[in-house]
Coordinates of C-alpha atoms and ligand atoms in Angstrom, one line a residue:
X1 CA -0.5 -41.2 -7.8
X2 CA 1.9 -41.0 -10.6
X3 CA 0.7 -39.2 -13.8
X4 CA 1.9 -39.4 -17.4
X5 CA 4.6 -37.9 -19.0
X6 CA 3.1 -34.2 -19.6
X7 CA 3.8 -33.3 -23.3
X8 CA 3.7 -29.7 -25.2
X9 CA 0.6 -29.2 -26.9
X10 CA 1.3 -27.4 -30.2
X11 CA -1.7 -26.9 -33.1
X12 CA -3.9 -29.5 -31.6
X13 CA -1.1 -32.2 -31.2
X14 CA 0.8 -33.5 -28.4
X15 CA 4.6 -32.8 -28.7
X16 CA 7.3 -34.6 -26.4
X17 CA 10.8 -34.0 -25.9
X18 CA 14.0 -35.7 -24.4
X19 CA 14.5 -32.7 -22.0
X20 CA 12.2 -33.0 -19.0
X21 CA 11.4 -31.5 -15.8
X22 CA 9.7 -33.2 -12.7
X23 CA 6.8 -31.9 -10.8
X24 CA 6.6 -33.1 -7.1
X25 CA 3.7 -34.1 -4.9
X26 CA 4.3 -31.0 -1.7
X27 CA 2.5 -33.1 0.7
X28 CA 4.9 -36.1 0.0
X29 CA 7.9 -34.8 -1.7
X30 CA 7.8 -37.5 -4.1
X31 CA 7.5 -37.3 -8.1
X32 CA 4.1 -36.7 -9.9
X33 CA 5.2 -36.3 -13.4
X34 CA 7.9 -36.0 -16.0
X35 CA 7.3 -32.8 -18.1
X36 CA 8.5 -32.1 -21.5
X37 CA 10.1 -28.9 -21.6
X38 CA 10.0 -26.5 -24.4
X39 CA 13.1 -25.3 -26.3
X40 CA 13.5 -22.1 -28.2
X41 CA 12.4 -24.1 -31.2
X42 CA 9.4 -25.4 -30.1
X43 CA 8.7 -22.1 -28.5
X44 CA 8.9 -20.5 -32.0
X45 CA 7.0 -23.3 -33.2
X46 CA 4.0 -23.0 -31.0
X47 CA 3.8 -19.0 -31.9
X48 CA 4.2 -19.6 -35.4
X49 CA 1.3 -22.3 -35.3
X50 CA -1.0 -20.2 -33.2
X51 CA -0.4 -17.0 -36.1
X52 CA -1.7 -19.4 -38.6
X53 CA -4.7 -20.2 -36.8
X54 CA -5.3 -16.2 -36.3
X55 CA -6.8 -15.9 -39.0
X56 CA -9.9 -18.1 -39.0
X57 CA -10.2 -17.7 -35.4
X58 CA -10.7 -14.2 -35.2
X59 CA -13.0 -13.9 -38.0
X60 CA -15.1 -16.7 -36.6
X61 CA -18.6 -14.5 -35.4
X62 CA -18.5 -14.3 -31.6
X63 CA -21.4 -16.0 -31.2
X64 CA -20.1 -19.3 -32.6
X65 CA -16.6 -18.6 -30.4
X66 CA -18.8 -18.2 -27.8
X67 CA -20.7 -21.5 -28.4
X68 CA -17.2 -23.4 -28.0
X69 CA -16.3 -21.9 -25.0
X70 CA -19.9 -22.3 -23.3
X71 CA -19.4 -26.0 -23.9
X72 CA -15.5 -26.0 -22.5
X73 CA -17.0 -24.6 -19.2
X74 CA -20.0 -27.0 -19.1
X75 CA -17.2 -29.8 -19.9
X76 CA -14.9 -28.5 -16.9
X77 CA -17.7 -28.6 -14.6
X78 CA -18.4 -32.3 -15.7
X79 CA -14.8 -32.8 -14.9
X80 CA -14.5 -30.8 -11.6
X81 CA -13.6 -33.7 -9.4
X82 CA -11.2 -34.9 -11.7
X83 CA -9.6 -31.6 -12.0
X84 CA -9.9 -31.2 -8.8
X85 CA -7.5 -34.1 -7.6
X86 CA -4.8 -32.6 -10.3
X87 CA -5.1 -29.4 -8.8
X88 CA -4.2 -30.6 -5.1
X89 CA -1.8 -33.4 -6.1
X90 CA 0.3 -30.6 -7.7
X91 CA -0.3 -27.2 -5.8
X92 CA -1.1 -29.4 -2.3
X93 CA -3.9 -27.3 -1.8
X94 CA -6.7 -29.9 -0.2
X95 CA -9.5 -31.2 -2.3
X96 CA -11.9 -29.5 0.0
X97 CA -10.6 -26.3 -1.7
X98 CA -9.8 -27.2 -5.2
X99 CA -13.1 -29.1 -5.8
X100 CA -15.2 -26.0 -4.7
X101 CA -13.3 -23.0 -6.0
X102 CA -10.8 -23.7 -8.6
X103 CA -12.7 -25.2 -11.5
X104 CA -15.7 -23.5 -10.6
X105 CA -14.4 -19.6 -10.6
X106 CA -12.3 -20.7 -13.7
X107 CA -15.6 -21.7 -15.7
X108 CA -17.5 -19.0 -14.0
X109 CA -15.2 -16.6 -16.3
X110 CA -15.0 -18.4 -19.6
X111 CA -19.2 -18.5 -19.4
X112 CA -18.8 -14.6 -18.6
X113 CA -16.9 -13.7 -21.8
X114 CA -18.6 -16.2 -23.9
X115 CA -21.8 -14.3 -23.2
X116 CA -20.5 -11.1 -22.9
X117 CA -19.2 -11.3 -26.5
X118 CA -22.4 -13.4 -28.1
X119 CA -24.0 -10.6 -26.4
X120 CA -22.5 -7.7 -28.4
X121 CA -19.4 -6.9 -25.9
X122 CA -16.9 -6.6 -29.1
X123 CA -19.8 -4.1 -31.0
X124 CA -18.4 -1.3 -32.1
X125 CA -19.8 2.4 -32.4
X126 CA -20.8 4.8 -34.9
X127 CA -21.4 8.4 -34.2
X128 CA -22.8 10.7 -37.0
X129 CA -20.4 13.5 -36.9
X130 CA -22.3 15.7 -39.5
X131 CA -24.6 14.9 -42.2
X132 CA -22.2 13.8 -44.4
X133 CA -19.8 12.0 -42.1
X134 CA -19.4 9.4 -39.8
X135 CA -16.7 8.2 -37.5
X136 CA -16.8 4.0 -36.6
X137 CA -15.0 2.7 -33.8
X138 CA -14.1 -0.7 -33.8
X139 CA -12.4 -3.3 -31.3
X140 CA -9.8 -6.0 -33.3
X141 CA -8.2 -8.7 -31.4
X142 CA -4.5 -8.4 -30.9
X143 CA -3.2 -11.8 -32.1
X144 CA -1.4 -14.0 -30.6
X145 CA -1.0 -13.6 -27.0
X146 CA 1.5 -15.2 -23.9
X147 CA -0.2 -16.2 -20.9
X148 CA 2.2 -16.9 -18.1
X149 CA 0.8 -18.4 -14.8
X150 CA 1.9 -18.8 -11.2
X151 CA 1.6 -21.9 -9.0
X152 CA -1.0 -21.1 -6.4
X153 CA -4.4 -21.7 -8.8
X154 CA -3.3 -23.0 -11.8
X155 CA -6.5 -23.9 -13.8
X156 CA -8.1 -20.7 -12.5
X157 CA -5.2 -18.6 -13.7
X158 CA -5.0 -20.3 -16.9
X159 CA -8.7 -20.1 -17.6
X160 CA -8.4 -16.3 -16.5
X161 CA -6.5 -15.8 -19.0
X162 CA -7.5 -17.7 -21.9
X163 CA -11.1 -16.9 -21.1
X164 CA -11.1 -13.5 -22.1
X165 CA -8.4 -14.0 -24.8
X166 CA -10.1 -16.6 -26.9
X167 CA -13.3 -15.0 -26.8
X168 CA -12.3 -11.8 -28.0
X169 CA -10.9 -13.6 -30.7
X170 CA -6.9 -14.0 -29.7
X171 CA -4.9 -16.9 -30.2
X172 CA -2.6 -18.1 -26.7
X173 CA 0.8 -20.0 -26.2
X174 CA 0.1 -20.7 -22.6
X175 CA 3.2 -21.6 -20.2
X176 CA 2.2 -22.7 -16.8
X177 CA 4.2 -22.3 -13.7
X178 CA 6.9 -25.2 -13.4
X179 CA 5.9 -26.1 -10.1
X180 CA 2.3 -27.1 -11.1
X181 CA 2.3 -27.8 -14.8
X182 CA -0.1 -31.0 -14.9
X183 CA -3.6 -28.9 -15.6
X184 CA -2.5 -27.6 -18.5
X185 CA -3.1 -30.6 -21.2
X186 CA -6.2 -31.5 -19.6
X187 CA -7.4 -27.8 -20.2
X188 CA -6.2 -28.0 -23.9
X189 CA -7.6 -31.5 -24.5
X190 CA -11.0 -30.2 -22.9
X191 CA -11.1 -26.9 -25.4
X192 CA -10.1 -29.2 -28.2
X193 CA -13.3 -31.6 -26.9
X194 CA -15.4 -28.3 -27.0
X195 CA -14.6 -27.6 -30.5
X196 CA -11.7 -25.1 -30.2
X197 CA -9.9 -25.4 -33.7
X198 CA -5.7 -26.3 -33.6
X199 CA -3.8 -23.7 -32.8
X200 CA -6.0 -21.6 -31.1
X201 CA -4.5 -22.9 -27.4
X202 CA -1.2 -24.1 -27.3
X203 CA 0.8 -24.9 -24.2
X204 CA 4.7 -24.8 -23.8
X205 CA 6.1 -26.1 -20.5
X206 CA 9.3 -24.9 -18.8
X207 CA 10.8 -22.2 -16.0
X208 CA 11.7 -18.8 -16.5
X209 CA 14.0 -19.3 -19.4
X210 CA 11.1 -20.4 -21.5
X211 CA 9.0 -17.7 -20.5
X212 CA 11.4 -15.3 -21.1
X213 CA 11.7 -17.0 -25.1
X214 CA 8.2 -16.4 -25.3
X215 CA 7.7 -12.8 -23.7
X216 CA 10.8 -12.0 -26.4
X217 CA 9.2 -13.8 -29.0
X218 CA 8.7 -11.1 -32.2
X219 CA 5.4 -13.0 -32.9
X220 CA 3.6 -12.0 -29.4
X221 CA 1.3 -9.2 -29.5
X222 CA 0.6 -9.4 -25.8
X223 CA 2.0 -11.1 -22.3
X224 CA -0.8 -11.6 -19.7
X225 CA 1.6 -12.3 -16.6
X226 CA 1.0 -13.6 -13.0
X227 CA 3.7 -14.1 -10.4
X228 CA 5.8 -12.2 -8.3
X229 CA 6.6 -8.3 -8.7
X230 CA 10.6 -8.7 -9.3
X231 CA 9.6 -11.2 -12.2
X232 CA 6.6 -9.1 -13.7
X233 CA 9.0 -6.1 -13.9
X234 CA 11.8 -8.4 -15.8
X235 CA 8.8 -9.4 -18.1
X236 CA 7.1 -5.8 -18.7
X237 CA 10.5 -4.4 -19.7
X238 CA 11.2 -7.0 -22.3
X239 CA 7.7 -6.4 -23.8
X240 CA 8.1 -2.8 -23.5
X241 CA 10.7 -3.3 -26.2
X242 CA 8.6 -4.5 -28.9
X243 CA 5.7 -2.0 -27.4
X244 CA 3.9 -5.2 -26.4
X245 CA 0.7 -5.2 -24.8
X246 CA 1.1 -6.2 -21.0
X247 CA -1.5 -7.4 -18.3
X248 CA 0.6 -7.6 -14.9
X249 CA -1.3 -9.4 -11.8
X250 CA 1.4 -9.1 -9.3
X251 CA 2.0 -9.5 -5.5
X252 CA 1.1 -7.9 -2.3
X253 CA 1.3 -6.8 1.6
X254 CA -2.4 -5.9 1.6
X255 CA -3.5 -4.6 4.9
X256 CA -6.7 -5.8 6.8
X257 CA -8.3 -2.8 8.9
X258 CA -9.9 -3.9 12.1
X259 CA -11.8 -1.0 13.3
X260 CA -13.0 -0.5 16.9
X261 CA -16.7 -1.1 16.2
X262 CA -16.3 -4.2 14.0
X263 CA -18.3 -7.2 14.8
X264 CA -15.4 -9.6 16.7
X265 CA -16.4 -12.8 15.2
X266 CA -16.9 -11.4 11.4
X267 CA -13.1 -9.5 12.1
X268 CA -11.9 -13.0 13.4
X269 CA -13.1 -15.0 10.2
X270 CA -12.2 -12.3 8.0
X271 CA -8.4 -12.4 9.0
X272 CA -7.9 -16.0 9.2
X273 CA -9.4 -16.1 5.4
X274 CA -7.1 -13.2 4.5
X275 CA -4.0 -15.3 5.9
X276 CA -4.7 -19.0 5.9
X277 CA -6.8 -20.2 2.9
X278 CA -4.7 -21.7 0.8
X279 CA -2.1 -22.0 3.5
X280 CA -1.7 -18.2 2.8
X281 CA -0.2 -18.7 -0.7
X282 CA -3.4 -16.3 -2.2
X283 CA -1.9 -12.8 -3.6
X284 CA -4.8 -10.7 -1.8
X285 CA -3.9 -11.9 1.4
X286 CA -4.3 -9.4 4.0
X287 CA -1.2 -10.4 6.0
X288 CA -0.8 -6.6 7.6
X289 CA -3.8 -7.2 10.1
X290 CA -4.4 -3.4 12.0
X291 CA -6.1 -4.3 15.3
X292 CA -7.4 -1.6 17.8
X293 CA -5.7 -1.8 21.2
X294 CA -9.2 -1.8 22.7
X295 CA -10.2 -4.7 20.9
X296 CA -7.0 -6.8 20.8
X297 CA -7.1 -8.8 23.5
X298 CA -10.6 -10.2 23.0
X299 CA -9.7 -10.5 19.3
X300 CA -6.5 -12.5 19.8
X301 CA -8.1 -14.9 22.6
X302 CA -10.7 -15.7 19.8
X303 CA -8.3 -15.7 17.1
X304 CA -6.4 -18.7 18.9
X305 CA -9.8 -20.4 19.7
X306 CA -10.5 -20.5 15.8
X307 CA -7.3 -21.4 14.8
X308 CA -8.0 -24.6 16.2
X309 CA -10.0 -25.3 13.4
X310 CA -7.4 -25.3 11.3
X311 CA -6.7 -29.2 10.1
X312 CA -3.6 -30.3 8.4
X313 CA -4.1 -33.7 7.1
X314 CA -4.5 -36.0 4.0
X315 CA -5.5 -34.0 1.2
X316 CA -8.3 -36.1 -0.1
X317 CA -9.7 -35.7 3.2
X318 CA -12.9 -33.6 3.1
X319 CA -12.4 -32.2 6.8
X320 CA -8.8 -31.2 5.8
X321 CA -8.5 -27.3 5.0
X322 CA -4.7 -26.8 5.7
X323 CA -2.1 -27.8 2.9
X324 CA 1.6 -27.9 2.6
X325 CA 3.5 -25.0 0.8
X326 CA 3.7 -25.6 -2.8
X327 CA 7.6 -26.4 -2.9
X328 CA 10.6 -27.2 -1.2
X329 CA 12.5 -23.8 -2.2
X330 CA 9.1 -22.1 -1.3
X331 CA 9.2 -23.6 2.4
X332 CA 12.4 -22.3 2.5
X333 CA 11.8 -18.7 1.8
X334 CA 9.1 -18.8 4.1
X335 CA 10.3 -20.5 7.4
X336 CA 13.6 -18.1 6.5
X337 CA 11.1 -15.0 6.9
X338 CA 9.4 -16.9 10.2
X339 CA 13.1 -17.4 11.3
X340 CA 13.6 -14.0 10.8
X341 CA 10.7 -12.5 12.7
X342 CA 11.6 -14.7 15.6
X343 CA 15.4 -13.7 15.5
X344 CA 15.6 -10.5 14.1
X345 CA 12.5 -8.5 14.0
X346 CA 11.6 -10.1 17.7
X347 CA 8.1 -9.7 17.0
X348 CA 5.9 -11.5 19.6
X349 CA 5.3 -15.2 18.3
X350 CA 1.6 -15.7 19.1
X351 CA 1.1 -19.3 17.5
X352 CA 3.0 -21.3 15.1
X353 CA 6.6 -20.4 14.1
X354 CA 9.6 -23.2 13.7
X355 CA 11.8 -25.1 16.4
X356 CA 15.4 -24.6 16.6
X357 CA 15.3 -27.6 14.4
X358 CA 13.3 -26.6 11.7
X359 CA 9.6 -26.7 10.9
X360 CA 7.4 -27.5 13.8
X361 CA 5.4 -30.0 11.6
X362 CA 1.7 -30.3 12.2
X363 CA 0.9 -33.9 13.3
X364 CA -0.6 -36.7 11.0
X365 CA 1.1 -35.6 7.9
X366 CA 3.8 -36.7 5.8
X367 CA 7.2 -35.1 7.1
X368 CA 8.8 -35.1 3.9
X369 CA 6.3 -32.4 2.5
X370 CA 6.5 -28.9 2.7
X371 CA 4.6 -28.5 5.8
X372 CA 4.6 -25.3 7.8
X373 CA 2.3 -24.2 10.9
X374 CA 0.2 -21.5 10.7
X375 CA 1.9 -18.6 12.2
X376 CA 0.7 -15.4 14.1
X377 CA 3.2 -12.6 15.2
X378 CA 1.8 -9.8 17.4
X379 CA 2.6 -6.6 18.4
X380 CA 4.3 -6.2 15.2
X381 CA 5.9 -2.5 13.7
X382 CA 5.5 -1.6 10.3
X383 CA 9.4 -1.2 10.0
X384 CA 9.5 -5.1 10.8
X385 CA 11.0 -7.2 7.7
X386 CA 8.0 -9.9 8.1
X387 CA 5.6 -6.7 7.9
X388 CA 6.8 -5.3 4.8
X389 CA 7.5 -8.7 2.6
X390 CA 5.2 -10.3 0.8
X391 CA 6.1 -13.9 2.5
X392 CA 3.2 -15.7 0.7
X393 CA 2.9 -18.3 3.4
X394 CA 0.6 -18.7 6.6
X395 CA 1.9 -16.2 8.3
X396 CA 0.1 -13.3 10.0
X397 CA 1.3 -9.8 11.4
X398 CA -1.0 -8.1 13.8
X399 CA -0.1 -4.4 14.0
X400 CA -2.2 -2.8 16.7
X401 CA -3.1 1.0 16.7
X402 CA -3.8 3.5 19.2
X403 CA -7.7 4.0 19.0
X404 CA -7.8 6.5 21.7
X405 CA -6.7 9.4 19.8
X406 CA -9.1 11.5 18.0
X407 CA -7.1 11.3 14.5
X408 CA -6.4 7.5 14.6
X409 CA -8.1 6.7 11.2
X410 CA -6.1 9.1 9.5
X411 CA -3.1 7.4 11.5
X412 CA -4.5 3.9 10.4
X413 CA -4.9 4.9 6.3
X414 CA -1.5 6.1 5.8
X415 CA 0.0 3.2 7.7
X416 CA -2.5 1.0 5.2
X417 CA -1.1 2.8 2.4
X418 CA 2.7 2.8 3.4
X419 CA 3.7 0.1 1.0
X420 CA 4.9 0.1 -2.8
X421 CA 2.1 -2.5 -3.3
X422 CA -1.6 -1.9 -3.5
X423 CA -3.1 -5.5 -4.7
X424 CA -6.1 -5.5 -2.2
X425 CA -7.1 -4.4 1.3
X426 CA -10.3 -5.3 3.3
X427 CA -12.0 -3.6 6.4
X428 CA -14.2 -5.1 9.3
X429 CA -16.7 -2.4 10.8
X430 CA -20.6 -2.3 11.7
X431 CA -20.8 1.1 10.0
X432 CA -20.9 0.0 6.3
X433 CA -21.3 3.5 4.7
X434 CA -18.2 4.7 7.6
X435 CA -16.0 1.3 5.6
X436 CA -16.9 2.6 2.5
X437 CA -15.3 6.0 3.2
X438 CA -12.3 4.5 4.3
X439 CA -11.8 2.5 1.7
X440 CA -12.1 5.2 -0.6
X441 CA -8.6 6.1 0.8
X442 CA -7.1 3.4 0.2
X443 CA -4.8 2.8 -2.5
X444 CA -5.7 -0.6 -3.7
X445 CA -7.2 -2.5 -6.5
X446 CA -9.3 -5.0 -5.1
X447 CA -11.2 -4.2 -1.8
X448 CA -14.0 -6.1 0.6
X449 CA -16.1 -4.6 3.5
X450 CA -17.0 -7.1 5.9
X451 CA -15.7 -10.1 3.8
X452 CA -12.5 -11.6 2.5
X453 CA -11.6 -13.3 -0.6
X454 CA -14.4 -13.3 -3.1
X455 CA -13.5 -12.7 -6.6
X456 CA -16.4 -13.3 -8.7
X457 CA -16.0 -13.5 -12.9
X458 CA -18.3 -10.2 -13.0
X459 CA -15.7 -8.1 -10.5
X460 CA -12.6 -6.4 -12.5
X461 CA -9.6 -7.3 -10.4
X462 CA -6.0 -5.5 -10.7
X463 CA -3.3 -4.1 -8.4
X464 CA -2.1 -0.6 -7.6
X465 CA 1.0 0.7 -7.6
X466 CA 4.0 -2.0 -7.6
X467 CA 1.1 -4.9 -7.5
X468 CA 0.2 -4.7 -11.4
X469 CA -1.2 -3.2 -14.4
X470 CA -4.3 -3.4 -16.1
X471 CA -7.5 -5.8 -14.9
X472 CA -9.1 -9.5 -15.5
X473 CA -12.4 -10.4 -15.3
X474 CA -15.5 -8.2 -15.6
X475 CA -16.3 -6.2 -18.4
X476 CA -13.2 -4.1 -18.0
X477 CA -11.3 -7.2 -18.3
X478 CA -12.3 -7.6 -22.0
X479 CA -10.8 -4.2 -23.2
X480 CA -7.1 -5.6 -22.4
X481 CA -7.4 -8.4 -25.2
X482 CA -8.6 -6.0 -27.9
X483 CA -7.5 -2.7 -29.7
X484 CA -9.7 -0.1 -31.0
X485 CA -9.4 1.3 -34.5
X486 CA -11.3 4.2 -35.4
X487 CA -12.5 5.1 -39.2
X488 CA -13.5 8.6 -40.3
X489 CA -16.2 8.1 -43.4
X490 CA -16.5 11.4 -45.6
X491 CA -19.7 11.2 -47.9
X492 CA -19.7 15.0 -48.8
X493 CA -17.0 14.2 -51.9
X494 CA -15.2 17.3 -50.4
X495 CA -11.7 16.7 -48.9
X496 CA -10.7 19.4 -46.4
X497 CA -7.6 20.9 -47.5
X498 CA -5.6 24.0 -47.0
X499 CA -3.7 23.2 -50.4
X500 CA -6.5 23.6 -52.6
Ligands
NAD1 P1 7.0 -16.2 -10.4 O1 7.3 -14.7 -10.5 O2 8.2 -17.1 -9.7 O3 6.9 -16.9 -11.5 C1 5.5 -16.7 -12.6 C2 5.6 -17.3 -13.5 O4 6.6 -16.4 -14.4 C3 6.3 -18.8 -13.7 O5 5.5 -19.4 -14.7 C4 7.5 -18.7 -14.3 O6 8.4 -19.9 -14.8 C5 7.5 -17.5 -15.1 N1 9.0 -16.9 -15.1 C6 10.1 -16.9 -14.3 N2 10.6 -16.2 -14.9 C7 10.4 -15.4 -15.9 C8 10.8 -14.5 -17.0 N3 12.1 -13.8 -16.9 N4 10.0 -14.3 -17.9 C9 8.9 -14.8 -18.1 N5 8.2 -15.7 -17.4 C10 9.2 -15.6 -16.1 O7 6.0 -16.1 -9.6 P2 5.3 -17.8 -8.6 O8 6.2 -17.8 -7.5 O9 4.8 -18.5 -9.3 O10 4.2 -17.2 -7.9 C11 3.9 -16.3 -7.0 C12 3.6 -15.1 -7.2 O11 2.5 -14.6 -7.8 C13 3.1 -14.0 -6.1 O12 3.6 -13.1 -5.6 C14 1.5 -13.7 -5.6 O13 1.5 -12.7 -5.2 C15 1.5 -13.7 -7.7 N6 0.4 -13.8 -7.9 C16 -0.6 -12.9 -8.4 C17 -1.7 -13.1 -8.7 C18 -2.5 -11.8 -9.1 O14 -3.9 -12.0 -9.5 N7 -2.2 -10.8 -8.6 C19 -2.3 -14.1 -8.7 C20 -1.8 -15.5 -8.1 C21 -0.3 -15.0 -7.6

């Protein structure tokens, strides 16, 4: 279905430009909508309008800001299916996913921060230092913040950024990914319907050039970025020139550790969720699956049986649980890695892969779309490219380990940590206390024991090492949207001085 031309949204008004680009339906490779691109003048205009809105919004009592955000969350839930259809069209992720995950998990975060600030989350503290002196510590908003999103969970990312940003009294200029821009104007309209004043949440569209203009704009106080490590590094260095605050939510190559005592069904279910949900386009994917030799044969047999439950198909069919990749560029990247795994790494292909003519198309889907079959390589080694790089597609690497040696766990932890990234990790074992001692040694910010993937609003998420800076969500997530001010109040009438 063709959507209307997507304008920019600045100071509560639509803004159309003559310079446009298209967003494409990944399941068919057909255009979905024309999207207005922001020139440098309009990026500047959006930031200036947000600066004009900041005084009133930051002085609006938290409980009033909270009321608006709670109404926005209610509207999001009411419009769940409409928004999920937009996300499915734009990302290519099945409606069975978008209608149950994306809007819910975004609205949860909005509600979490609305309640947090209304319940005193921005309160300062006063410490009585001496009978005649006190120190006040308060939290202030940062100012106008830039939100720059990736394409995999567009509205969720927009809400995870704008929820705490606005709750803390900041304004935002949001730039969605150029591959998935459709949600942004609907979100701006929902905020407006909930009562958000003009200029508090603005949308500019475009690619990396527009993102770069936003990041380097002197009126921006903070950049909250979600995307690739390479881009994040450019964004962080540009922001550092002006000492702007940053939150970086970047990529990873996370380990999924199956211990010899793991429950086989849970381990297979977890590994599949860690590799094939959203067709593998999840930042926290556990694509390095460490499997003990003692369990490997049974693990692989059960995995192949369960992979029959992966169903590519029409994206609105509720039984479809596997969609295409987001774009042609991304399809080429992922199939390039699969080809490398087969031809250069010489990894053992357990299933999927690509044929000499290209992609082995899943049956019953439009061959013009960006489909790739779920792929499992086994007997992989740590030095293979497919086991080192983030592929961001449905490609699992099974890395067997010898569990008959006495110190196998020490080696396992060392292999799991031998990556420059540290976004997530998961472990499967019947001995939960023991699993926790292993997780304690893993260098990753987001961890799961006997499950994979859930990221509730209450739980802080953020990567270690090259995977990011700072956290989103949870009570800790609010801290990255405020700056602290300390004031010492002397009531004695005596100024301590060495110069009297
Ligand atoms: P990307 O880095 O290509 O693009 C992300 C955003 O940055 C886009 O909006 C893009 O237009 C913009 N951009 C590009 N160049 C820029 C520049 N120089 N300055 C400012 N902005 C610029 O990432 P992607 O391909 O859209 O997303 C996939 C990546 O995102 C994966 O690596 C994935 O792991 C990561 N991701 C991380 C998380 C997390 O929470 N850690 C969540 C989702 C996705």
